Amino acid sequence: MKTRREFIQGLILSVGGAATLSACGDKAPAVTATAPHNPGRFYTGDEMALVSRVSDLIIPRTETPGALDVNVAGYLDGLMSDWASAETQRAHRAALARLRADLDSAVGVPFERAAQEAAEEALAELDARAFEIDQSMEGYRRFKGWITQAYFATEGGAVQELKWVALPGRWDPSVDITPA
Amino acid sequence: MADFDAIVVGSGMSGGMSAKELTERGLKVLVLERGPEIIPERDYTDNLAPWEKPNLDNVAQEEIAEHYPRQYGGVAYAIKESTKHFWVKDSEHPYEEAEGTTYDWLRGYHTAGRSIMWSRQTYRLSDLDFGANAREGHAIDWPIRYADIEPWYNKVETFIGISGSAEGLPHLPDSVFQPAFELTDAEKALKASVESSFPERNVIPARIAHLTDATEEQKSLGRSNCQVRNHCHQGCSFKAYFSSLNATLPAAERTGNLTMVHNAIVESIEYDAVSNRVSGVRVIDAETNEKRTYTAKVIFLNASTIASAMILLQSKSETFPNGLANHSDQVGRNLMDHVSGANATGYLSGFDNKTTFGRRPSGGIYIPRYANLNGQDKPYRRGFGFQGGATSVGNAGGQIPGIGRAFKEAHRLPSAWRIGIGAFGEQLSNPDNRVTLHPSKRDKWGNPLALFNVKYGENEYKMLEEASKDAVAMLEAAGCTQITATPVNLTKPGNRIHEMGSARMGRDRETSVLNGWCQAHDVPNLFITDGSFMTSAACQNPSLTYMAFSARAANYAADLIEQGVI
């Protein structure tokens, strides 16, 4: 029987992620969101800054890479450019505009300049509203889905956080885990 | 002098088996495939990691709208950027539906056809199925019974490899099994509860065509055990799941008796009225539009249920003005599929300290048919099986509340276990459900478009309503919480991709196209062994049955050739 901690570390070791775990450490400093204003192929500079900040708050660096480390914003810029239809692009742009307005209003300053704690609080409140109360916030929920899926589709997200293994080679239907 | 002993039209599930058996009997065989060649080393994408598949592996939305609206609408889960080359473009291969009807014709044109993309569930039929029409006085009787096909099930299963468990159920006979994928703990709990509460019901491991203990014969074809990656929709470089490209075609090729021609679209089958024999197959090269005819002593149609019927209907002659071998007027009729649309999910507690290792392919559990096993005891006829499984919710794709560390880790750490089951029901045959040649519209090669006119009957609606109630009752018996059963919404005809019945077998040439050997009543050197021959649909996934009948028919045809009969 493995503890939850051993289970996680065992899987990380099995896929060669130990070096990254060691480098990050158990108490890696939070990544301070920067505001990269370089526009992408789809996003404007301001949109890129917002996507970067929000993705960092949703999936921060912990013992494993966070959204900024694996460039989720860049991934979504490609997704919008190469996958999304014109209609999806318009809807996403509108959702980002609403998100910016809501978050700016919540923190009282432009969201990118908000202190980490205030930004976390504002986004957490908005997120809760989006999933529990306000059905009109489909645009945010979809955006959050893309952030998450993009993160887990990167090598850092898949291998180090999700413990994705290329070649399991066997099926074990019952692996015990106990809380550490 | 014919060019070949036999021509097999189609290289998919049944065509591969026909070709294997015919070539192993020493016959020179030509396989005609209407699509391009699939070369595993070039075209399988199963070795791509997630980060090697851009845009979440999604096909661009505008490309879907332009080229894949029907295919994607039917099987969005399977059509990815890494797999789209296994599916036809609707823009190149259109079809039509009669007013007021819908139909999903979901398919791929290439070496091995849909055997590359199938979901690999494999179940035998039993005499409950072969005797159903006769017992009920519905349609016509199957001309064979289980004892006729059992040895061929054994032969085919030994070759293709099926993982599963021996259960001793008379209505779902055991196959030749390799070890099953063991149930998860939550599935075992469901099994215990359901079998205790409903003694006539069973929860068993899904039977799937994956190698788990490869035989020497399978290894000799370069096949090895399943690596539990669940990349099956992208092909399998380990050749661990059965496809004709992974198994039957290589087996045929190593006999030295196989010739394969790709991009060969059949225009018609040539018929000689004097000898009452088919003599050849006229094809159009998909790339050059050049036409030519290949000749053979015997022809096997394995183009798929729809395409084989279309080829017969296109092959008109003075003897058969309504299509080849269509004296009965049954070609294209009785089109069946399985019907789904009754699903339920629920959560099981008590397993939060459990997870799994490996990505089990193609489902976990199967609940075999339990309705009307011993007479008519339900308000509907025939029955259904449930497919499903129980997994830890795990990665929810971001659709859960929360941000930060807790949200991030929630996607990885074990949590609640969700059970989901969905019914696959039998559709009754109906001669009015049919595919015909469109009277005016043609494809870019000049062949008529398929025109579908298929509707479900009252029995299918009634059965699925009852299946939905049963699904909820079983999850309740297991102690599930948050049980959800969406309103019954029948899948489109064709959506289960189990087309059957367009050239049914029977005892009478007045009411059926084929005899019990899959041999045309009207033309003795013409055999059809894809899903066309199915006299009724049963509720089991049918590919295994197609292959067993193909092997049986191929050996019968080889006997007739040896005897100089055909």
XYZ file of C-alpha atoms in Angstrom:
746
model
C 0.000 0.000 0.000
C 1.284 3.441 -0.910
C 0.629 6.756 0.713
C -0.824 9.434 -1.482
C 2.509 11.252 -1.394
C 4.444 8.124 -2.288
C 1.977 7.390 -5.024
C 2.525 10.769 -6.618
C 6.288 10.640 -6.242
C 6.411 7.108 -7.520
C 4.623 8.070 -10.652
C 6.810 11.108 -11.132
C 9.904 8.955 -10.788
C 8.503 6.442 -13.196
C 8.204 9.047 -15.898
C 11.473 10.816 -15.254
C 10.089 13.906 -13.594
C 12.133 13.756 -10.410
C 14.522 16.455 -11.494
C 11.687 18.867 -12.004
C 10.120 18.015 -8.672
C 13.418 18.601 -6.958
C 13.987 21.852 -8.760
C 10.568 23.184 -7.868
C 10.670 21.900 -4.323
C 7.707 21.425 -2.081
C 7.457 25.125 -1.380
C 8.352 26.702 -4.664
C 7.765 30.439 -4.619
C 4.631 31.581 -6.297
C 5.217 32.897 -9.743
C 4.422 36.555 -9.871
C 2.249 37.211 -12.837
C 3.951 39.430 -15.289
C 2.076 41.261 -17.944
C 3.566 40.256 -21.270
C 2.023 42.760 -23.574
C 3.375 41.274 -26.761
C 0.419 40.468 -28.980
C 0.020 37.008 -30.373
C -1.420 35.885 -33.655
C -4.925 36.214 -32.254
C -4.685 37.983 -28.925
C -3.925 41.659 -28.578
C -1.243 42.572 -26.108
C -3.865 43.397 -23.476
C -5.691 40.136 -24.070
C -2.449 38.199 -23.830
C -1.742 39.844 -20.495
C -5.184 38.956 -19.169
C -5.021 35.359 -20.392
C -1.589 34.979 -18.818
C -2.677 36.353 -15.467
C -5.896 34.376 -15.267
C -4.268 31.119 -16.376
C -1.571 31.596 -13.754
C -4.185 32.084 -11.047
C -6.148 29.032 -12.144
C -3.114 26.751 -12.531
C -0.220 28.173 -10.514
C 3.208 26.687 -10.192
C 3.266 24.279 -7.266
C 5.626 21.330 -7.024
C 4.984 21.051 -10.722
C 4.995 23.618 -13.506
C 2.146 26.085 -13.731
C 0.296 27.587 -16.673
C 2.887 30.310 -17.155
C 5.738 27.813 -17.138
C 4.250 25.875 -20.028
C 2.954 28.933 -21.906
C -0.739 28.205 -21.801
C -1.436 31.703 -23.127
C 0.636 30.973 -26.209
C -1.139 27.641 -26.638
C -4.539 29.329 -26.529
C -3.353 31.984 -28.975
C -2.589 29.157 -31.406
C -5.880 27.440 -30.633
C -7.830 30.570 -31.449
C -5.812 31.235 -34.596
C -5.758 27.738 -36.071
C -8.779 25.894 -34.650
C -11.488 28.368 -33.750
C -14.069 29.492 -36.274
C -14.786 33.170 -36.733
C -17.858 32.741 -34.546
C -15.862 31.084 -31.767
C -13.224 33.792 -32.021
C -15.859 36.510 -31.659
C -17.486 34.787 -28.699
C -14.161 34.262 -26.960
C -13.114 37.860 -27.493
C -16.420 39.011 -26.021
C -16.000 36.650 -23.057
C -12.547 38.061 -22.365
C -13.890 41.597 -22.508
C -16.597 40.752 -19.999
C -14.104 38.941 -17.794
C -11.812 41.948 -17.825
C -14.638 44.283 -16.921
C -15.836 42.074 -14.082
C -12.365 41.577 -12.633
C -11.358 45.238 -12.976
C -14.532 46.181 -11.175
C -13.905 43.640 -8.418
C -10.351 44.753 -7.633
C -10.884 48.467 -8.312
C -7.823 48.772 -10.543
C -6.816 47.199 -13.845
C -6.697 43.507 -13.041
C -3.134 42.976 -14.246
C -1.968 45.481 -11.612
C -3.925 43.977 -8.751
C -1.974 42.463 -5.863
C -1.787 38.678 -5.884
C -4.127 38.190 -2.942
C -6.751 40.560 -4.279
C -6.549 39.014 -7.732
C -6.979 35.511 -6.333
C -9.955 36.602 -4.256
C -11.656 38.335 -7.177
C -11.157 35.440 -9.577
C -12.222 32.847 -7.003
C -15.447 34.753 -6.380
C -16.124 35.106 -10.101
C -15.340 31.424 -10.684
C -17.734 30.328 -7.975
C -20.450 32.471 -9.478
C -19.786 31.044 -12.927
C -20.113 27.441 -11.820
C -22.864 27.699 -9.250
C -25.122 30.592 -10.035
C -24.663 32.527 -13.240
C -25.496 30.464 -16.297
C -24.679 33.429 -18.515
C -20.970 32.932 -17.846
C -20.549 30.116 -20.335
C -17.776 32.091 -22.009
C -15.685 32.036 -18.847
C -16.338 28.352 -18.199
C -15.298 27.497 -21.720
C -12.176 29.639 -21.371
C -11.314 27.864 -18.138
C -11.785 24.534 -19.873
C -9.375 25.534 -22.614
C -6.805 26.728 -20.076
C -6.996 23.430 -18.237
C -6.981 21.204 -21.276
C -4.139 23.168 -22.845
C -2.118 22.873 -19.650
C -2.555 19.110 -19.504
C -1.748 18.820 -23.207
C 1.739 20.223 -22.642
C 4.598 17.980 -21.652
C 4.914 19.674 -18.280
C 1.231 19.418 -17.502
C 0.774 15.915 -18.836
C 3.855 14.206 -17.500
C 4.669 16.098 -14.346
C 1.256 17.068 -13.036
C -1.147 14.550 -14.535
C 1.392 11.692 -14.402
C 0.609 10.690 -17.965
C 2.567 7.608 -18.960
C 3.215 6.874 -22.611
C 3.347 3.116 -22.262
C 1.569 1.747 -19.182
C 2.052 -1.804 -20.407
C -0.368 -3.268 -17.867
C -3.763 -2.696 -16.298
C -4.122 -2.524 -12.547
C -7.768 -1.946 -11.643
C -7.155 -1.404 -7.941
C -4.269 0.716 -6.704
C -4.486 1.626 -3.032
C -3.806 5.152 -1.893
C -3.873 6.399 1.682
C -3.611 10.022 2.766
C -0.119 10.960 3.891
C -9.619 -17.914 -68.128
C -10.429 -15.708 -65.146
C -7.846 -13.298 -63.758
C -8.315 -14.677 -60.247
C -10.001 -17.530 -58.429
C -11.846 -15.053 -56.225
C -12.419 -11.343 -55.935
C -13.194 -9.876 -52.533
C -14.745 -6.420 -52.674
C -13.710 -4.560 -49.542
C -10.798 -5.024 -47.162
C -12.490 -4.332 -43.829
C -13.705 -6.533 -41.035
C -15.356 -9.206 -43.164
C -13.368 -8.731 -46.373
C -10.109 -9.355 -44.555
C -11.458 -12.593 -43.115
C -12.822 -13.711 -46.491
C -9.443 -13.011 -48.087
C -7.553 -14.847 -45.341
C -9.667 -17.975 -45.571
C -9.764 -18.067 -49.368
C -6.011 -17.551 -49.763
C -5.233 -20.105 -47.067
C -7.264 -22.584 -49.107
C -4.821 -21.969 -51.949
C -7.016 -19.696 -54.050
C -5.599 -16.720 -55.905
C -7.505 -13.757 -54.496
C -7.844 -10.130 -55.545
C -8.996 -7.713 -52.862
C -10.470 -4.488 -54.217
C -10.387 -1.543 -51.830
C -12.074 1.667 -52.876
C -9.852 3.881 -50.740
C -6.132 4.544 -50.526
C -3.592 2.330 -48.817
C -2.970 2.697 -45.101
C 0.633 2.048 -44.163
C 0.860 1.673 -40.364
C 4.378 3.069 -40.104
C 3.227 6.172 -41.930
C -0.447 6.537 -41.078
C -0.942 5.294 -37.517
C -0.635 8.139 -35.045
C -0.793 6.140 -31.832
C 2.735 7.025 -30.791
C 2.108 10.764 -30.636
C 2.230 12.236 -27.133
C -0.400 14.803 -26.106
C 2.042 17.638 -26.649
C 2.723 16.456 -30.174
C -0.908 17.026 -31.128
C -1.587 20.761 -31.479
C -4.881 22.471 -30.771
C -5.957 19.788 -28.315
C -5.989 17.455 -31.317
C -9.140 19.195 -32.503
C -9.965 19.499 -36.179
C -10.430 23.163 -37.096
C -14.067 24.118 -36.713
C -14.390 25.513 -40.222
C -12.829 22.359 -41.673
C -15.421 20.272 -39.834
C -18.222 22.433 -41.155
C -16.921 22.130 -44.708
C -15.755 18.522 -44.853
C -16.995 16.459 -41.885
C -20.409 17.732 -40.767
C -22.088 14.317 -40.761
C -19.128 12.239 -39.658
C -18.261 14.608 -36.831
C -21.892 14.937 -35.845
C -22.016 11.183 -35.433
C -18.685 10.367 -33.821
C -17.099 13.593 -32.604
C -15.174 11.597 -29.992
C -13.266 9.741 -32.701
C -12.591 12.429 -35.290
C -9.465 14.271 -34.248
C -6.701 15.976 -36.154
C -4.640 12.830 -35.636
C -7.411 10.497 -36.875
C -9.419 12.441 -39.446
C -7.652 10.635 -42.287
C -9.489 7.474 -41.204
C -12.899 9.049 -41.916
C -14.466 10.049 -45.196
C -15.002 13.659 -46.071
C -18.722 14.270 -46.415
C -17.862 16.882 -49.015
C -16.455 14.123 -51.243
C -18.829 11.314 -50.284
C -22.338 12.745 -49.849
C -25.562 10.823 -49.373
C -29.224 11.706 -49.196
C -32.076 11.072 -46.771
C -35.754 10.753 -47.558
C -37.850 13.631 -46.326
C -38.654 13.337 -42.662
C -35.864 10.841 -41.955
C -32.258 11.043 -40.827
C -29.392 8.605 -41.129
C -25.777 8.523 -39.944
C -23.575 6.778 -42.508
C -20.262 6.894 -40.696
C -17.317 5.296 -42.446
C -13.773 5.285 -43.691
C -12.458 4.408 -47.147
C -8.983 2.915 -46.917
C -7.211 -0.370 -46.280
C -9.068 -2.289 -43.565
C -12.049 0.064 -43.587
C -13.750 0.522 -40.239
C -11.859 -2.334 -38.640
C -9.249 0.323 -37.873
C -11.739 2.568 -36.071
C -14.129 0.097 -34.443
C -14.678 -0.088 -30.710
C -13.686 -3.757 -30.597
C -16.561 -5.154 -28.537
C -17.071 -8.771 -29.560
C -19.989 -10.978 -28.558
C -21.445 -14.153 -29.979
C -25.048 -14.511 -30.965
C -27.005 -17.472 -29.623
C -30.103 -19.423 -30.531
C -32.073 -16.843 -28.585
C -31.153 -14.602 -31.529
C -31.125 -17.063 -34.441
C -34.545 -18.386 -33.440
C -36.169 -15.059 -32.580
C -37.905 -14.329 -35.870
C -39.325 -17.832 -36.091
C -40.589 -17.808 -32.489
C -42.301 -14.477 -32.922
C -43.435 -14.927 -36.508
C -41.572 -11.752 -37.391
C -40.056 -11.277 -40.860
C -38.351 -14.523 -41.938
C -36.450 -17.235 -40.109
C -32.673 -17.418 -40.090
C -31.684 -20.442 -42.200
C -29.077 -21.553 -39.667
C -28.792 -22.078 -35.942
C -26.025 -21.600 -33.398
C -24.622 -25.088 -33.873
C -23.912 -24.253 -37.515
C -21.781 -21.238 -36.696
C -20.227 -22.249 -33.364
C -17.129 -23.944 -34.890
C -16.497 -20.829 -36.979
C -16.784 -18.567 -33.956
C -14.155 -20.790 -32.336
C -11.859 -20.606 -35.352
C -12.168 -16.845 -35.803
C -11.776 -16.045 -32.108
C -8.668 -18.181 -31.809
C -7.160 -16.187 -34.636
C -8.230 -12.631 -33.782
C -7.821 -12.761 -29.978
C -10.530 -11.697 -27.537
C -10.096 -10.726 -23.916
C -12.988 -11.762 -21.747
C -14.265 -14.039 -19.041
C -16.094 -17.348 -19.270
C -19.543 -16.860 -17.749
C -21.536 -19.835 -18.967
C -24.495 -17.758 -20.101
C -26.549 -19.648 -22.679
C -27.834 -16.465 -24.306
C -24.317 -14.995 -24.613
C -22.078 -17.984 -25.328
C -18.487 -17.795 -24.173
C -15.808 -17.142 -26.742
C -12.277 -18.481 -26.928
C -10.855 -16.039 -24.431
C -7.570 -14.495 -23.474
C -7.523 -12.968 -19.957
C -10.089 -10.236 -19.351
C -9.331 -6.717 -18.224
C -10.247 -7.028 -14.568
C -13.088 -4.900 -13.251
C -12.340 -1.898 -11.074
C -13.403 -2.086 -7.444
C -16.402 0.119 -8.093
C -17.435 -2.122 -10.984
C -17.116 -5.158 -8.744
C -19.372 -3.452 -6.206
C -21.900 -2.736 -8.943
C -21.691 -6.348 -10.068
C -22.353 -7.653 -6.563
C -25.317 -5.351 -6.018
C -26.943 -5.863 -9.397
C -26.553 -9.633 -9.409
C -27.943 -9.780 -5.872
C -30.911 -7.511 -6.560
C -31.661 -8.804 -10.058
C -30.742 -12.500 -10.206
C -31.382 -12.703 -13.960
C -28.859 -9.940 -14.681
C -25.084 -10.192 -14.934
C -22.308 -7.630 -14.890
C -19.272 -9.002 -16.708
C -16.027 -7.630 -18.128
C -16.502 -6.251 -21.618
C -15.350 -8.714 -24.246
C -12.997 -6.889 -26.555
C -10.723 -7.889 -29.417
C -7.465 -7.059 -27.656
C -4.574 -9.429 -27.114
C -3.736 -10.031 -23.478
C -1.923 -13.328 -23.924
C -0.814 -13.426 -27.535
C -0.560 -16.853 -29.125
C 2.356 -17.999 -31.249
C 0.227 -17.557 -34.350
C -0.565 -13.981 -33.364
C 3.085 -13.259 -32.580
C 4.073 -14.662 -35.960
C 2.025 -11.868 -37.535
C 3.937 -9.250 -35.555
C 1.170 -8.825 -32.988
C 1.783 -8.340 -29.278
C -0.209 -7.775 -26.118
C -2.207 -4.633 -25.480
C -0.088 -1.935 -23.836
C -3.145 -0.355 -22.190
C -2.647 3.056 -23.756
C -6.189 3.512 -25.115
C -4.883 5.069 -28.309
C -6.913 2.654 -30.400
C -8.657 5.238 -32.548
C -5.228 6.196 -33.853
C -4.280 2.698 -34.989
C -2.068 0.371 -32.966
C 1.598 -0.074 -33.730
C 1.610 -3.109 -31.431
C -1.149 -4.651 -33.556
C -2.722 -5.548 -30.230
C -6.293 -4.927 -31.203
C -7.787 -6.778 -34.103
C -8.126 -5.085 -37.435
C -7.838 -6.621 -40.847
C -4.711 -4.539 -41.381
C -3.209 -5.907 -38.163
C -4.147 -9.540 -38.696
C -6.211 -10.994 -41.542
C -4.645 -9.130 -44.463
C -1.070 -9.945 -43.349
C -2.157 -13.563 -42.901
C -3.555 -13.574 -46.423
C -0.493 -11.857 -47.808
C 1.937 -14.398 -46.407
C 0.250 -17.166 -48.370
C 1.549 -15.574 -51.553
C -1.961 -15.764 -52.984
C -3.139 -12.214 -52.292
C -3.261 -9.282 -54.670
C -4.574 -5.975 -53.385
C -5.661 -3.057 -55.526
C -6.480 0.252 -53.874
C -8.508 3.203 -55.133
C -10.759 0.768 -56.985
C -14.387 1.916 -56.747
C -16.813 -0.716 -57.914
C -19.172 0.434 -60.617
C -20.925 -2.880 -61.156
C -20.634 -6.643 -61.132
C -20.785 -8.297 -64.521
C -23.271 -11.119 -64.934
C -23.405 -13.820 -67.606
C -26.991 -14.882 -68.135
C -26.039 -17.975 -70.123
C -24.057 -19.555 -67.333
C -25.959 -17.757 -64.575
C -22.668 -16.715 -63.050
C -21.073 -13.429 -62.133
C -17.900 -13.122 -64.128
C -16.138 -9.979 -63.039
C -16.085 -6.663 -61.280
C -15.984 -3.377 -63.140
C -14.106 -0.677 -61.253
C -13.264 2.997 -61.559
C -9.854 4.197 -60.447
C -10.572 6.821 -57.777
C -7.658 8.960 -58.886
C -7.590 8.606 -62.674
C -11.231 7.674 -63.372
C -9.886 4.904 -65.598
C -12.233 1.952 -65.818
C -11.354 -1.705 -66.059
C -12.790 -5.121 -65.308
C -11.279 -7.883 -63.172
C -12.591 -11.403 -63.642
C -12.838 -14.322 -61.227
C -14.588 -17.631 -60.601
C -16.268 -16.395 -57.442
C -17.029 -12.969 -56.032
C -17.336 -12.043 -52.370
C -19.043 -8.757 -51.578
C -17.636 -7.312 -48.377
C -18.043 -3.649 -49.172
C -20.238 -3.060 -46.070
C -23.969 -3.368 -45.670
C -24.819 -0.162 -47.493
C -22.187 -0.326 -50.200
C -22.783 -3.989 -51.047
C -26.490 -3.316 -51.517
C -25.655 -0.311 -53.680
C -23.358 -2.407 -55.861
C -26.088 -4.988 -56.386
C -28.630 -2.302 -57.223
C -26.185 -0.697 -59.654
C -25.598 -4.040 -61.398
C -28.707 -4.213 -63.552
C -29.145 -6.655 -66.389
C -31.918 -8.111 -68.486
C -32.169 -10.992 -66.038
C -32.026 -8.723 -63.013
C -33.561 -5.393 -64.021
C -33.917 -4.358 -60.354
C -30.376 -5.214 -59.429
C -28.191 -8.278 -59.302
C -29.498 -11.226 -57.283
C -32.576 -9.206 -56.434
C -35.335 -11.536 -57.537
C -36.784 -11.199 -54.032
C -36.765 -7.374 -54.124
C -35.140 -7.522 -50.697
C -31.824 -5.915 -51.682
C -31.436 -2.694 -49.750
C -34.414 -3.418 -47.500
C -34.589 -4.401 -43.825
C -31.802 -2.014 -42.949
C -31.049 -2.310 -39.243
C -28.671 -0.859 -36.681
C -28.576 -1.000 -32.924
C -30.354 1.696 -31.019
C -29.035 3.654 -28.044
C -30.128 6.739 -26.220
C -30.970 5.360 -22.768
C -28.124 6.153 -20.404
C -27.648 6.669 -16.694
C -24.780 7.778 -14.494
C -24.262 7.852 -10.756
C -21.564 8.135 -8.127
C -20.357 5.378 -5.845
C -18.746 6.263 -2.532
C -16.257 4.201 -0.619
C -13.532 4.074 -3.234
C -11.863 7.441 -2.723
C -8.666 5.687 -1.698
C -8.540 3.754 -4.941
C -7.157 4.529 -8.334
C -6.098 2.556 -11.378
C -2.966 2.181 -13.446
C -3.056 2.011 -17.223
C -5.699 3.268 -19.611
C -8.082 0.384 -20.217
C -9.307 0.324 -23.802
C -12.918 0.254 -24.956
C -15.171 0.099 -21.963
C -15.141 -1.879 -18.797
C -18.388 -3.697 -18.169
C -21.104 -5.374 -20.149
C -24.548 -6.229 -18.861
C -25.847 -8.894 -21.239
C -29.424 -8.959 -22.374
C -31.810 -10.123 -19.664
C -35.161 -9.230 -21.206
C -37.462 -11.853 -22.702
C -34.975 -14.669 -22.211
C -37.616 -17.251 -21.392
C -40.638 -16.151 -23.292
C -42.200 -12.743 -23.653
C -42.124 -11.130 -20.210
C -41.574 -7.467 -21.088
C -43.802 -4.859 -22.725
C -41.464 -4.847 -25.733
C -39.900 -7.499 -27.943
C -36.270 -8.665 -27.960
C -33.880 -6.830 -25.654
C -30.743 -4.829 -25.060
C -27.367 -5.022 -23.374
C -25.663 -2.265 -21.446
C -22.097 -1.131 -22.029
C -20.341 1.052 -19.521
C -17.805 1.328 -16.778
C -16.820 2.952 -13.512
C -13.884 5.294 -13.313
C -12.512 7.813 -10.906
C -13.719 11.199 -12.103
C -10.178 12.529 -12.216
C -9.437 14.979 -14.982
C -12.607 16.932 -15.540
C -11.200 19.100 -18.296
C -11.531 22.215 -16.191
C -15.288 21.991 -15.746
C -15.239 22.060 -11.968
C -15.248 25.105 -9.688
C -12.163 26.441 -7.990
C -8.824 27.962 -8.810
C -5.247 27.522 -7.672
C -3.525 24.504 -6.175
C -6.682 22.702 -5.107
C -8.206 23.042 -8.564
C -5.010 21.943 -10.261
C -4.570 18.864 -8.118
C -8.240 17.903 -8.312
C -7.581 16.803 -11.879
C -5.049 14.239 -10.793
C -5.943 12.965 -7.385
C -8.486 10.183 -7.006
C -11.915 11.383 -6.132
C -15.461 10.246 -6.588
C -16.136 7.232 -8.776
C -18.708 7.615 -11.480
C -20.544 4.722 -13.077
C -22.106 5.124 -16.477
C -24.111 2.597 -18.485
C -25.826 2.903 -21.840
C -28.141 0.528 -23.667
C -27.588 -1.072 -27.064
C -30.947 -2.410 -28.203
C -32.110 -4.601 -31.037
C -33.869 -2.907 -33.918
C -36.523 -5.042 -35.560
C -36.267 -5.527 -39.294
C -38.742 -3.663 -41.447
C -38.761 -3.938 -45.245
C -39.691 -0.271 -45.528
C -36.389 0.715 -43.912
C -34.145 0.744 -46.916
C -31.377 2.240 -48.958
C -31.953 2.835 -52.646
C -30.125 4.495 -55.511
C -30.876 8.187 -55.713
C -32.840 8.695 -58.924
C -30.762 11.618 -60.150
C -27.829 12.537 -57.931
C -24.447 10.965 -58.559
C -21.024 11.148 -56.953
C -17.969 12.490 -58.715
C -17.241 9.048 -60.168
C -20.698 8.795 -61.686
C -22.185 6.293 -59.235
C -25.640 7.034 -57.796
C -25.790 8.473 -54.291
C -27.288 6.393 -51.515
C -30.781 7.473 -50.521
C -31.769 6.389 -47.000
C -35.285 5.979 -45.735
C -35.096 4.541 -42.234
C -37.259 5.099 -39.174
C -37.473 3.394 -35.821
C -40.628 1.533 -34.914
C -42.744 1.586 -31.805
C -40.825 -1.308 -30.265
C -37.544 0.581 -30.258
C -39.079 3.584 -28.496
C -40.822 1.433 -25.918
C -37.725 -0.668 -25.300
C -35.453 2.292 -24.711
C -37.897 3.867 -22.255
C -37.814 0.652 -20.250
C -34.028 0.423 -20.565
C -33.701 3.872 -19.053
C -35.802 2.853 -16.040
C -33.783 -0.338 -15.661
C -30.509 1.575 -15.757
C -31.627 3.849 -12.939
C -32.913 0.897 -10.914
C -29.560 -0.879 -11.164
C -27.604 2.202 -10.114
C -30.016 2.695 -7.217
C -29.535 -0.918 -6.182
C -25.797 -0.347 -6.159
C -26.211 2.598 -3.790
C -25.214 5.248 -6.276
C -25.893 8.891 -5.527
C -26.511 11.818 -7.864
C -28.065 9.443 -10.385
C -28.747 11.144 -13.666
C -30.716 9.685 -16.538
C -31.152 12.078 -19.396
C -34.478 11.839 -21.206
C -34.484 8.984 -23.679
C -33.320 10.306 -27.016
C -32.853 7.585 -29.601
C -29.639 7.709 -31.573
C -30.020 8.347 -35.279
C -30.387 5.197 -37.333
C -26.873 4.251 -38.400
C -25.214 6.040 -35.502
C -24.140 2.849 -33.762
C -22.284 1.957 -36.996
C -23.756 -1.536 -36.991
C -25.539 -1.483 -40.344
C -27.144 -4.839 -41.103
C -29.715 -6.643 -43.171
C -29.659 -5.185 -46.704
C -29.316 -8.633 -48.358
C -30.719 -10.924 -45.712
C -30.288 -14.669 -45.655
C -33.236 -17.025 -45.566
C -34.592 -20.309 -46.812
C -36.710 -18.969 -49.680
C -35.427 -17.095 -52.717
C -38.775 -15.327 -52.885
C -38.180 -13.562 -49.583
C -34.419 -13.464 -49.104
C -31.272 -12.681 -51.083
C -28.855 -15.214 -49.610
C -29.033 -18.803 -48.451
C -27.539 -20.095 -45.221
C -24.040 -20.041 -46.698
C -24.210 -16.332 -47.545
C -24.520 -17.477 -51.157
C -26.911 -15.601 -53.433
C -30.028 -17.679 -54.126
C -30.063 -16.354 -57.660
C -26.358 -16.542 -58.553
C -24.342 -19.420 -57.090
C -20.874 -17.876 -57.386
C -21.814 -14.665 -55.571
C -21.371 -14.459 -51.790
C -22.063 -11.559 -49.433
C -20.586 -11.825 -45.954
C -20.601 -8.298 -44.537
C -23.488 -7.171 -42.342
C -25.862 -7.419 -45.295
C -26.683 -11.057 -44.555
C -28.058 -10.477 -41.066
C -31.656 -11.634 -40.883
C -32.147 -9.980 -37.532
C -29.905 -7.655 -35.565
C -29.808 -9.199 -32.083
C -28.393 -6.664 -29.622
C -24.764 -7.761 -29.580
C -22.026 -5.912 -31.417
C -21.976 -7.756 -34.729
C -18.439 -7.686 -36.187
C -17.458 -11.049 -34.725
C -20.502 -12.621 -36.337
C -19.623 -11.098 -39.716
C -16.184 -12.669 -39.474
C -17.471 -16.086 -38.432
C -19.924 -16.156 -41.342
C -17.185 -14.927 -43.687
C -14.865 -17.754 -42.677
C -17.654 -20.303 -43.034
C -18.754 -18.987 -46.440
C -15.200 -18.746 -47.759
C -14.472 -22.361 -46.938
C -17.783 -23.424 -48.449
C -16.966 -21.505 -51.637
C -13.506 -23.072 -51.730
C -15.139 -26.507 -51.430
C -17.455 -25.716 -54.332
C -14.532 -24.570 -56.477
C -12.622 -27.733 -55.650
C -15.667 -29.763 -56.586
C -16.019 -27.883 -59.849
C -19.483 -26.660 -58.902
C -18.649 -22.997 -59.355
